[in-house]
DNA sequence: CTTCCTCCTCTACAGATGTAGAGGACTCTA
DNA sequence: TAGAGTCCTCTACATCTGTAGAGGAGGAAG
């Protein structure tokens, strides 16, 4: 579908150049479409931003569901896949930051791993599941962010490798400890 | 100094409107300076971005030095102060994201809490201080990020209150545990 | 075949943006 | 007081950006 081609190009653009690079014409060029296409589908820039964030949210809805027999392992695998899909994850951070001054985006981005984390914490016998769940989520979020943008540059092992998985798993295990 | 007025205005702008809001003229207006001032001090946009990031780095160099007698408490206080200075911290996240496609910024932003965290982890008797330090840093980073931009909106207690300090401290303590 | 409708491409235009330089005001030095 | 140097303001201009609408290509419906 045309719209998806456009929003996918938008995601790449945002990952590579930041929100500033997201213009109608730049998306046209990036997607190899004739000038004016993006503008036809998303008349205003606000619409374009929302379209791109919706696409992001759609693409990530899949990934979420830990295996109860190997909680840490399955979470580590999900995190690692997000590191591998570097551009998508970078675009998501850009979108989250954008949501700070563009609240409509928040409802699109919810993605809410929070309830899930709370449930998980309850399951694992934390005394204050709400708080533990929030801390756990924060830790994962930080792990990702730190690997991807923080800490200078290539911190930690190369994503997608067994070593990366091992490292992530050990971190997740530590975070899951009551 | 004139330059500081300009870069401070730039920080506010970036926090409120994102990198996209950072234009020479917008900074002039925000700082109440005549049009052209920003352009005189920072001829290119790249220079403007670097100037604003340098200013950010300068302002945060102060805050870093945990009290050995109350490690968790002092770290919690630092984190809380960053939450209170919402705009500066938001601007820093924008800058970090920007550094992804603008590597010169990395050397300015280093801020490197990593060696510190490693040293801390060693001090507290972790078996793999390097890794523990990285995880610890990631956790703090995530805690901040999650509170400020993640998780929908106002997650957790209001920054600056004793309750916020207590919550942060408990989180930090948990993360410090070997 | 004609008519209609949808999807797409192209062109237009006002306003914003990056960048440059001319020249004025002010300060310092002699 | 004259001259030199610095700091600032203003104006200019090519380019980019957001947004709008006119109109064509092609398929569907009659």
Short mmCIF file of N, CA and C in Angstrom, two decimals, chain A:
data_model
loop_
_atom_site.label_atom_id
_atom_site.label_comp_id
_atom_site.label_asym_id
_atom_site.label_seq_id
_atom_site.Cartn_x
_atom_site.Cartn_y
_atom_site.Cartn_z
N UNK A 1 0.84 -1.21 0.00
CA UNK A 1 0.00 0.00 0.00
C UNK A 1 0.87 1.26 0.00
N UNK A 2 0.40 2.22 -0.72
CA UNK A 2 1.15 3.47 -0.88
C UNK A 2 1.47 4.14 0.46
N UNK A 3 0.48 4.15 1.30
CA UNK A 3 0.66 4.83 2.58
C UNK A 3 1.79 4.21 3.39
N UNK A 4 1.90 2.91 3.32
CA UNK A 4 2.94 2.23 4.09
C UNK A 4 4.33 2.53 3.54
N UNK A 5 4.41 2.58 2.22
CA UNK A 5 5.69 2.95 1.62
C UNK A 5 6.12 4.31 2.16
N UNK A 6 5.16 5.21 2.20
CA UNK A 6 5.46 6.57 2.67
C UNK A 6 5.88 6.58 4.13
N UNK A 7 5.10 5.94 4.98
CA UNK A 7 5.42 5.98 6.41
C UNK A 7 6.70 5.21 6.71
N UNK A 8 6.96 4.16 5.96
CA UNK A 8 8.22 3.45 6.18
C UNK A 8 9.40 4.35 5.83
N UNK A 9 9.29 5.06 4.72
CA UNK A 9 10.36 6.00 4.36
C UNK A 9 10.51 7.05 5.45
N UNK A 10 9.39 7.49 5.99
CA UNK A 10 9.43 8.50 7.05
C UNK A 10 10.21 7.97 8.26
N UNK A 11 9.96 6.73 8.61
CA UNK A 11 10.67 6.13 9.75
C UNK A 11 12.17 6.13 9.51
N UNK A 12 12.57 5.70 8.33
CA UNK A 12 14.00 5.70 8.01
C UNK A 12 14.57 7.10 8.14
N UNK A 13 13.87 8.06 7.54
CA UNK A 13 14.34 9.43 7.57
C UNK A 13 14.54 9.94 8.99
N UNK A 14 13.56 9.71 9.81
CA UNK A 14 13.64 10.20 11.18
C UNK A 14 14.80 9.54 11.91
N UNK A 15 14.98 8.26 11.67
CA UNK A 15 16.09 7.57 12.33
C UNK A 15 17.42 8.15 11.88
N UNK A 16 17.53 8.48 10.61
CA UNK A 16 18.82 8.91 10.08
C UNK A 16 19.10 10.39 10.27
N UNK A 17 18.06 11.20 10.27
CA UNK A 17 18.29 12.64 10.31
C UNK A 17 17.54 13.35 11.41
N UNK A 18 16.78 12.61 12.19
CA UNK A 18 15.99 13.26 13.22
C UNK A 18 14.73 13.88 12.67
N UNK A 19 13.90 14.35 13.58
CA UNK A 19 12.61 14.94 13.21
C UNK A 19 12.78 16.06 12.19
N UNK A 20 13.92 16.70 12.26
CA UNK A 20 14.15 17.81 11.37
C UNK A 20 14.20 17.36 9.91
N UNK A 21 14.58 16.12 9.70
CA UNK A 21 14.68 15.64 8.34
C UNK A 21 13.34 15.21 7.77
N UNK A 22 12.32 15.19 8.63
CA UNK A 22 11.01 14.72 8.18
C UNK A 22 10.22 15.84 7.50
N UNK A 23 10.35 15.92 6.18
CA UNK A 23 9.58 16.90 5.41
C UNK A 23 8.88 16.14 4.29
N UNK A 24 7.82 16.72 3.82
CA UNK A 24 7.07 16.05 2.76
C UNK A 24 7.97 15.66 1.59
N UNK A 25 8.72 16.63 1.13
CA UNK A 25 9.53 16.35 -0.06
C UNK A 25 10.64 15.35 0.20
N UNK A 26 11.23 15.42 1.39
CA UNK A 26 12.29 14.46 1.70
C UNK A 26 11.72 13.04 1.70
N UNK A 27 10.52 12.88 2.20
CA UNK A 27 9.91 11.55 2.20
C UNK A 27 9.67 11.09 0.77
N UNK A 28 9.17 11.98 -0.07
CA UNK A 28 8.99 11.63 -1.48
C UNK A 28 10.28 11.08 -2.06
N UNK A 29 11.34 11.84 -1.88
CA UNK A 29 12.62 11.43 -2.45
C UNK A 29 13.05 10.08 -1.89
N UNK A 30 13.00 9.96 -0.56
CA UNK A 30 13.46 8.75 0.09
C UNK A 30 12.69 7.53 -0.38
N UNK A 31 11.40 7.73 -0.64
CA UNK A 31 10.56 6.60 -1.04
C UNK A 31 10.60 6.39 -2.55
N UNK A 32 11.29 7.27 -3.26
CA UNK A 32 11.34 7.15 -4.71
C UNK A 32 10.00 7.43 -5.37
N UNK A 33 9.22 8.26 -4.73
CA UNK A 33 7.90 8.61 -5.29
C UNK A 33 7.96 10.02 -5.88
N UNK A 34 7.09 10.33 -6.81
CA UNK A 34 7.10 11.68 -7.38
C UNK A 34 6.74 12.72 -6.34
N UNK A 35 7.33 13.85 -6.50
CA UNK A 35 7.11 14.96 -5.58
C UNK A 35 5.62 15.28 -5.46
N UNK A 36 5.18 15.41 -4.23
CA UNK A 36 3.77 15.71 -4.01
C UNK A 36 3.01 14.53 -3.44
N UNK A 37 3.58 13.34 -3.59
CA UNK A 37 2.88 12.15 -3.12
C UNK A 37 2.59 12.21 -1.62
N UNK A 38 3.64 12.46 -0.85
CA UNK A 38 3.47 12.50 0.60
C UNK A 38 2.46 13.56 0.98
N UNK A 39 2.58 14.69 0.31
CA UNK A 39 1.66 15.79 0.61
C UNK A 39 0.22 15.42 0.29
N UNK A 40 0.03 14.55 -0.70
CA UNK A 40 -1.33 14.14 -1.05
C UNK A 40 -1.93 13.26 0.05
N UNK A 41 -1.09 12.40 0.62
CA UNK A 41 -1.58 11.46 1.64
C UNK A 41 -1.65 12.09 3.02
N UNK A 42 -0.72 12.97 3.29
CA UNK A 42 -0.70 13.65 4.59
C UNK A 42 -0.59 15.14 4.34
N UNK A 43 -1.73 15.78 4.28
CA UNK A 43 -1.74 17.17 3.86
C UNK A 43 -0.91 18.06 4.78
N UNK A 44 -1.05 17.89 6.06
CA UNK A 44 -0.28 18.73 6.99
C UNK A 44 0.88 17.94 7.58
N UNK A 45 1.80 18.66 8.13
CA UNK A 45 2.94 17.99 8.74
C UNK A 45 2.51 17.21 9.97
N UNK A 46 1.59 17.76 10.69
CA UNK A 46 1.10 17.07 11.87
C UNK A 46 0.55 15.69 11.48
N UNK A 47 -0.20 15.68 10.40
CA UNK A 47 -0.74 14.40 9.92
C UNK A 47 0.38 13.45 9.55
N UNK A 48 1.41 13.98 8.95
CA UNK A 48 2.54 13.13 8.56
C UNK A 48 3.21 12.53 9.80
N UNK A 49 3.41 13.37 10.80
CA UNK A 49 4.03 12.87 12.03
C UNK A 49 3.16 11.79 12.66
N UNK A 50 1.87 12.04 12.73
CA UNK A 50 1.00 11.05 13.34
C UNK A 50 0.97 9.76 12.53
N UNK A 51 0.99 9.90 11.24
CA UNK A 51 1.02 8.72 10.38
C UNK A 51 2.25 7.88 10.61
N UNK A 52 3.36 8.55 10.75
CA UNK A 52 4.60 7.82 10.94
C UNK A 52 4.62 7.14 12.31
N UNK A 53 4.11 7.83 13.31
CA UNK A 53 4.08 7.22 14.63
C UNK A 53 3.11 6.04 14.69
N UNK A 54 2.00 6.16 13.98
CA UNK A 54 1.05 5.05 13.93
C UNK A 54 1.70 3.81 13.31
N UNK A 55 2.41 4.07 12.24
CA UNK A 55 3.10 2.97 11.58
C UNK A 55 4.07 2.29 12.53
N UNK A 56 4.82 3.09 13.26
CA UNK A 56 5.75 2.56 14.25
C UNK A 56 5.02 1.68 15.26
N UNK A 57 3.94 2.20 15.78
CA UNK A 57 3.20 1.47 16.80
C UNK A 57 2.68 0.16 16.23
N UNK A 58 2.17 0.18 15.02
CA UNK A 58 1.69 -1.04 14.38
C UNK A 58 2.78 -2.09 14.31
N UNK A 59 3.94 -1.67 13.87
CA UNK A 59 5.02 -2.61 13.67
C UNK A 59 5.50 -3.26 14.97
N UNK A 60 5.30 -2.57 16.07
CA UNK A 60 5.83 -3.12 17.32
C UNK A 60 4.80 -3.90 18.12
N UNK A 61 3.56 -3.80 17.70
CA UNK A 61 2.52 -4.48 18.45
C UNK A 61 2.79 -5.99 18.48
N UNK A 62 3.46 -6.48 17.48
CA UNK A 62 3.73 -7.91 17.37
C UNK A 62 4.59 -8.44 18.50
N UNK A 63 5.67 -7.72 18.73
CA UNK A 63 6.78 -8.28 19.50
C UNK A 63 6.53 -8.61 20.96
N UNK A 64 5.39 -8.27 21.50
CA UNK A 64 5.28 -8.28 22.95
C UNK A 64 4.53 -9.50 23.50
N UNK A 65 5.24 -10.41 24.11
CA UNK A 65 4.63 -11.56 24.79
C UNK A 65 5.68 -12.52 25.30
N UNK A 66 6.07 -12.37 26.59
CA UNK A 66 7.16 -13.20 27.12
C UNK A 66 6.72 -14.64 27.35
N UNK A 67 7.62 -15.55 27.11
CA UNK A 67 7.40 -16.97 27.33
C UNK A 67 7.55 -17.26 28.82
N UNK A 68 6.49 -17.78 29.46
CA UNK A 68 6.52 -17.97 30.93
C UNK A 68 7.60 -18.95 31.37
N UNK A 69 8.03 -19.84 30.46
CA UNK A 69 9.05 -20.82 30.85
C UNK A 69 10.46 -20.24 30.80
N UNK A 70 10.60 -19.12 30.13
CA UNK A 70 11.94 -18.53 30.00
C UNK A 70 11.79 -17.02 29.91
N UNK A 71 11.31 -16.45 31.00
CA UNK A 71 10.97 -15.04 31.00
C UNK A 71 12.16 -14.19 30.60
N UNK A 72 13.25 -14.36 31.34
CA UNK A 72 14.42 -13.51 31.07
C UNK A 72 14.92 -13.71 29.65
N UNK A 73 14.97 -14.95 29.23
CA UNK A 73 15.47 -15.24 27.89
C UNK A 73 14.60 -14.60 26.82
N UNK A 74 13.28 -14.72 26.98
CA UNK A 74 12.43 -14.20 25.91
C UNK A 74 12.45 -12.68 25.90
N UNK A 75 12.52 -12.07 27.07
CA UNK A 75 12.63 -10.62 27.10
C UNK A 75 13.95 -10.17 26.49
N UNK A 76 15.00 -10.90 26.81
CA UNK A 76 16.31 -10.55 26.23
C UNK A 76 16.27 -10.65 24.72
N UNK A 77 15.59 -11.66 24.22
CA UNK A 77 15.49 -11.80 22.77
C UNK A 77 14.75 -10.61 22.16
N UNK A 78 13.67 -10.21 22.81
CA UNK A 78 12.93 -9.05 22.29
C UNK A 78 13.81 -7.81 22.29
N UNK A 79 14.51 -7.58 23.39
CA UNK A 79 15.39 -6.41 23.46
C UNK A 79 16.43 -6.47 22.36
N UNK A 80 17.02 -7.64 22.21
CA UNK A 80 18.06 -7.76 21.19
C UNK A 80 17.50 -7.46 19.81
N UNK A 81 16.28 -7.93 19.56
CA UNK A 81 15.71 -7.66 18.23
C UNK A 81 15.48 -6.16 18.04
N UNK A 82 15.19 -5.47 19.11
CA UNK A 82 15.01 -4.02 18.99
C UNK A 82 16.34 -3.32 18.72
N UNK A 83 17.39 -3.91 19.27
CA UNK A 83 18.71 -3.33 18.99
C UNK A 83 19.13 -3.59 17.55
N UNK A 84 18.73 -4.74 17.06
CA UNK A 84 19.06 -5.06 15.67
C UNK A 84 18.30 -4.12 14.73
N UNK A 85 17.05 -3.92 15.03
CA UNK A 85 16.24 -2.99 14.23
C UNK A 85 16.53 -1.57 14.70
N UNK A 86 17.77 -1.22 14.60
CA UNK A 86 18.23 0.04 15.15
C UNK A 86 17.38 1.24 14.72
N UNK A 87 17.15 1.33 13.44
CA UNK A 87 16.44 2.51 12.94
C UNK A 87 15.03 2.63 13.50
N UNK A 88 14.35 1.52 13.58
CA UNK A 88 13.00 1.60 14.10
C UNK A 88 13.01 2.07 15.55
N UNK A 89 13.95 1.54 16.30
CA UNK A 89 14.02 1.91 17.71
C UNK A 89 14.43 3.37 17.88
N UNK A 90 15.38 3.80 17.06
CA UNK A 90 15.76 5.22 17.12
C UNK A 90 14.57 6.10 16.78
N UNK A 91 13.82 5.72 15.77
CA UNK A 91 12.65 6.50 15.39
C UNK A 91 11.65 6.54 16.54
N UNK A 92 11.55 5.43 17.25
CA UNK A 92 10.62 5.41 18.37
C UNK A 92 11.06 6.39 19.47
N UNK A 93 12.35 6.45 19.73
CA UNK A 93 12.81 7.43 20.72
C UNK A 93 12.52 8.84 20.26
N UNK A 94 12.74 9.10 19.01
CA UNK A 94 12.43 10.44 18.48
C UNK A 94 10.95 10.73 18.67
N UNK A 95 10.13 9.73 18.42
CA UNK A 95 8.69 9.93 18.56
C UNK A 95 8.31 10.17 20.01
N UNK A 96 8.93 9.45 20.93
CA UNK A 96 8.61 9.64 22.34
C UNK A 96 8.97 11.05 22.79
N UNK A 97 10.13 11.50 22.33
CA UNK A 97 10.54 12.85 22.69
C UNK A 97 9.57 13.86 22.10
N UNK A 98 9.17 13.60 20.88
CA UNK A 98 8.22 14.49 20.21
C UNK A 98 6.90 14.53 20.98
N UNK A 99 6.50 13.38 21.50
CA UNK A 99 5.23 13.30 22.22
C UNK A 99 5.21 14.25 23.42
N UNK A 100 6.37 14.62 23.87
CA UNK A 100 6.47 15.55 24.99
C UNK A 100 5.81 16.89 24.68
N UNK A 101 5.95 17.34 23.46
CA UNK A 101 5.31 18.61 23.09
C UNK A 101 4.27 18.42 22.00
N UNK A 102 3.66 17.26 22.01
CA UNK A 102 2.68 16.94 20.97
C UNK A 102 1.85 15.79 21.52
N UNK A 103 1.04 16.07 22.52
CA UNK A 103 0.42 15.02 23.33
C UNK A 103 -0.42 14.00 22.56
N UNK A 104 -0.96 14.38 21.41
CA UNK A 104 -1.76 13.41 20.66
C UNK A 104 -0.97 12.14 20.40
N UNK A 105 0.32 12.28 20.28
CA UNK A 105 1.15 11.13 19.97
C UNK A 105 1.16 10.11 21.10
N UNK A 106 1.00 10.59 22.32
CA UNK A 106 1.09 9.66 23.45
C UNK A 106 0.09 8.54 23.34
N UNK A 107 -1.14 8.90 22.95
CA UNK A 107 -2.17 7.87 22.89
C UNK A 107 -1.85 6.85 21.80
N UNK A 108 -1.12 7.28 20.78
CA UNK A 108 -0.74 6.32 19.73
C UNK A 108 0.38 5.42 20.21
N UNK A 109 1.29 5.99 20.98
CA UNK A 109 2.50 5.27 21.36
C UNK A 109 2.34 4.33 22.54
N UNK A 110 1.22 4.43 23.24
CA UNK A 110 1.14 3.79 24.55
C UNK A 110 1.92 2.50 24.67
N UNK A 111 1.59 1.50 23.80
CA UNK A 111 2.45 0.34 23.75
C UNK A 111 2.58 -0.30 25.14
N UNK A 112 2.11 0.46 26.09
CA UNK A 112 2.06 0.18 27.52
C UNK A 112 2.60 -1.17 27.98
N UNK A 113 3.90 -1.28 28.15
CA UNK A 113 4.44 -2.48 28.73
C UNK A 113 4.32 -2.44 30.25
N UNK A 114 3.72 -1.37 30.74
CA UNK A 114 3.70 -1.16 32.18
C UNK A 114 2.80 -2.17 32.89
N UNK A 115 1.57 -2.32 32.40
CA UNK A 115 0.69 -3.28 33.04
C UNK A 115 1.32 -4.67 32.96
N UNK A 116 1.87 -4.96 31.82
CA UNK A 116 2.53 -6.24 31.65
C UNK A 116 3.64 -6.43 32.67
N UNK A 117 4.44 -5.38 32.82
CA UNK A 117 5.55 -5.48 33.77
C UNK A 117 5.02 -5.65 35.19
N UNK A 118 3.95 -4.93 35.48
CA UNK A 118 3.36 -5.06 36.81
C UNK A 118 2.90 -6.49 37.05
N UNK A 119 2.20 -7.03 36.07
CA UNK A 119 1.72 -8.40 36.19
C UNK A 119 2.88 -9.36 36.41
N UNK A 120 3.92 -9.14 35.63
CA UNK A 120 5.11 -9.97 35.73
C UNK A 120 5.70 -9.91 37.14
N UNK A 121 5.82 -8.68 37.65
CA UNK A 121 6.40 -8.50 38.97
C UNK A 121 5.54 -9.20 40.02
N UNK A 122 4.23 -9.14 39.86
CA UNK A 122 3.33 -9.80 40.79
C UNK A 122 3.60 -11.31 40.74
N UNK A 123 3.66 -11.79 39.54
CA UNK A 123 3.89 -13.21 39.31
C UNK A 123 5.17 -13.69 40.00
N UNK A 124 6.19 -12.85 39.95
CA UNK A 124 7.47 -13.26 40.50
C UNK A 124 7.59 -12.97 41.99
N UNK A 125 6.50 -12.51 42.59
CA UNK A 125 6.47 -12.37 44.03
C UNK A 125 7.15 -11.14 44.60
N UNK A 126 7.05 -10.01 43.92
CA UNK A 126 7.53 -8.77 44.52
C UNK A 126 6.47 -8.27 45.51
N UNK A 127 6.95 -7.58 46.53
CA UNK A 127 5.97 -7.12 47.53
C UNK A 127 5.19 -5.89 47.05
N UNK A 128 5.84 -5.06 46.23
CA UNK A 128 5.15 -3.87 45.71
C UNK A 128 5.18 -3.93 44.17
N UNK A 129 4.28 -4.73 43.62
CA UNK A 129 4.37 -5.04 42.18
C UNK A 129 4.31 -3.79 41.31
N UNK A 130 3.50 -2.85 41.70
CA UNK A 130 3.36 -1.64 40.89
C UNK A 130 4.71 -0.95 40.71
N UNK A 131 5.32 -0.71 41.85
CA UNK A 131 6.60 -0.02 41.81
C UNK A 131 7.67 -0.89 41.15
N UNK A 132 7.70 -2.14 41.52
CA UNK A 132 8.70 -3.03 40.93
C UNK A 132 8.53 -3.10 39.42
N UNK A 133 7.28 -3.14 38.99
CA UNK A 133 7.03 -3.19 37.55
C UNK A 133 7.54 -1.94 36.86
N UNK A 134 7.29 -0.79 37.49
CA UNK A 134 7.76 0.47 36.90
C UNK A 134 9.27 0.49 36.83
N UNK A 135 9.91 0.05 37.91
CA UNK A 135 11.38 0.04 37.92
C UNK A 135 11.92 -0.91 36.86
N UNK A 136 11.27 -2.04 36.76
CA UNK A 136 11.71 -3.02 35.77
C UNK A 136 11.61 -2.43 34.36
N UNK A 137 10.48 -1.83 34.07
CA UNK A 137 10.31 -1.21 32.76
C UNK A 137 11.38 -0.15 32.52
N UNK A 138 11.59 0.66 33.54
CA UNK A 138 12.59 1.71 33.40
C UNK A 138 13.96 1.12 33.10
N UNK A 139 14.25 0.03 33.78
CA UNK A 139 15.56 -0.59 33.57
C UNK A 139 15.72 -1.07 32.13
N UNK A 140 14.69 -1.72 31.62
CA UNK A 140 14.77 -2.20 30.24
C UNK A 140 14.90 -1.04 29.28
N UNK A 141 14.05 -0.05 29.50
CA UNK A 141 14.10 1.14 28.65
C UNK A 141 15.51 1.73 28.66
N UNK A 142 16.08 1.79 29.84
CA UNK A 142 17.41 2.37 29.97
C UNK A 142 18.47 1.52 29.29
N UNK A 143 18.32 0.23 29.42
CA UNK A 143 19.28 -0.68 28.80
C UNK A 143 19.32 -0.43 27.30
N UNK A 144 18.13 -0.38 26.72
CA UNK A 144 18.03 -0.12 25.28
C UNK A 144 18.63 1.22 24.93
N UNK A 145 18.17 2.24 25.61
CA UNK A 145 18.58 3.60 25.30
C UNK A 145 20.10 3.73 25.41
N UNK A 146 20.61 3.18 26.49
CA UNK A 146 22.03 3.29 26.75
C UNK A 146 22.85 2.61 25.66
N UNK A 147 22.39 1.47 25.24
CA UNK A 147 23.11 0.75 24.19
C UNK A 147 23.02 1.48 22.85
N UNK A 148 21.90 2.10 22.62
CA UNK A 148 21.65 2.64 21.29
C UNK A 148 22.16 4.05 21.13
N UNK A 149 21.93 4.89 22.09
CA UNK A 149 22.33 6.28 21.94
C UNK A 149 23.26 6.77 23.03
N UNK A 150 23.14 6.19 24.21
CA UNK A 150 23.93 6.69 25.33
C UNK A 150 25.36 6.22 25.26
N UNK A 151 26.10 6.55 26.29
CA UNK A 151 27.42 5.99 26.50
C UNK A 151 28.39 6.09 25.36
N UNK A 152 28.42 7.23 24.69
CA UNK A 152 29.41 7.39 23.65
C UNK A 152 28.98 6.72 22.37
N UNK A 153 29.23 5.42 22.27
CA UNK A 153 28.86 4.79 21.01
C UNK A 153 28.59 3.32 21.21
N UNK A 154 29.35 2.50 20.56
CA UNK A 154 29.11 1.07 20.59
C UNK A 154 29.41 0.50 21.96
N UNK A 155 28.45 0.63 22.86
CA UNK A 155 28.61 0.05 24.18
C UNK A 155 28.11 -1.37 24.12
N UNK A 156 28.86 -2.25 24.73
CA UNK A 156 28.39 -3.62 24.81
C UNK A 156 28.58 -4.38 23.51
N UNK A 157 28.23 -5.66 23.55
CA UNK A 157 28.46 -6.53 22.39
C UNK A 157 27.54 -6.19 21.22
N UNK A 158 27.95 -6.61 20.06
CA UNK A 158 27.19 -6.42 18.83
C UNK A 158 25.81 -7.08 18.92
N UNK A 159 24.75 -6.33 18.70
CA UNK A 159 23.41 -6.92 18.76
C UNK A 159 23.25 -8.04 17.75
N UNK A 160 22.43 -8.99 18.09
CA UNK A 160 22.18 -10.09 17.17
C UNK A 160 23.09 -11.28 17.40
N UNK A 161 24.13 -11.08 18.21
CA UNK A 161 25.04 -12.18 18.48
C UNK A 161 24.65 -12.90 19.77
N UNK A 162 25.08 -14.15 19.92
CA UNK A 162 24.80 -14.89 21.16
C UNK A 162 25.34 -14.15 22.38
N UNK A 163 26.46 -13.48 22.18
CA UNK A 163 27.06 -12.77 23.30
C UNK A 163 26.14 -11.64 23.77
N UNK A 164 25.56 -10.96 22.83
CA UNK A 164 24.62 -9.90 23.16
C UNK A 164 23.44 -10.47 23.94
N UNK A 165 22.93 -11.58 23.45
CA UNK A 165 21.80 -12.22 24.13
C UNK A 165 22.17 -12.60 25.56
N UNK A 166 23.37 -13.14 25.72
CA UNK A 166 23.80 -13.57 27.05
C UNK A 166 23.86 -12.36 27.99
N UNK A 167 24.48 -11.30 27.48
CA UNK A 167 24.62 -10.10 28.31
C UNK A 167 23.25 -9.55 28.69
N UNK A 168 22.38 -9.45 27.70
CA UNK A 168 21.05 -8.92 27.98
C UNK A 168 20.30 -9.80 28.98
N UNK A 169 20.44 -11.10 28.78
CA UNK A 169 19.72 -12.01 29.66
C UNK A 169 20.19 -11.85 31.11
N UNK A 170 21.48 -11.73 31.28
CA UNK A 170 21.98 -11.59 32.65
C UNK A 170 21.46 -10.29 33.27
N UNK A 171 21.39 -9.25 32.45
CA UNK A 171 20.86 -7.99 32.96
C UNK A 171 19.40 -8.14 33.34
N UNK A 172 18.64 -8.76 32.48
CA UNK A 172 17.21 -8.93 32.74
C UNK A 172 17.00 -9.77 34.00
N UNK A 173 17.81 -10.82 34.13
CA UNK A 173 17.67 -11.66 35.32
C UNK A 173 17.91 -10.86 36.59
N UNK A 174 18.93 -10.06 36.54
CA UNK A 174 19.23 -9.26 37.72
C UNK A 174 18.06 -8.33 38.04
N UNK A 175 17.50 -7.76 36.99
CA UNK A 175 16.40 -6.82 37.21
C UNK A 175 15.14 -7.52 37.71
N UNK A 176 15.01 -8.78 37.36
CA UNK A 176 13.80 -9.51 37.75
C UNK A 176 13.86 -9.98 39.20
N UNK A 177 15.06 -10.09 39.73
CA UNK A 177 15.23 -10.54 41.12
C UNK A 177 14.36 -9.72 42.06
N UNK A 178 13.63 -10.37 42.96
CA UNK A 178 12.76 -9.62 43.90
C UNK A 178 13.58 -8.76 44.84
#
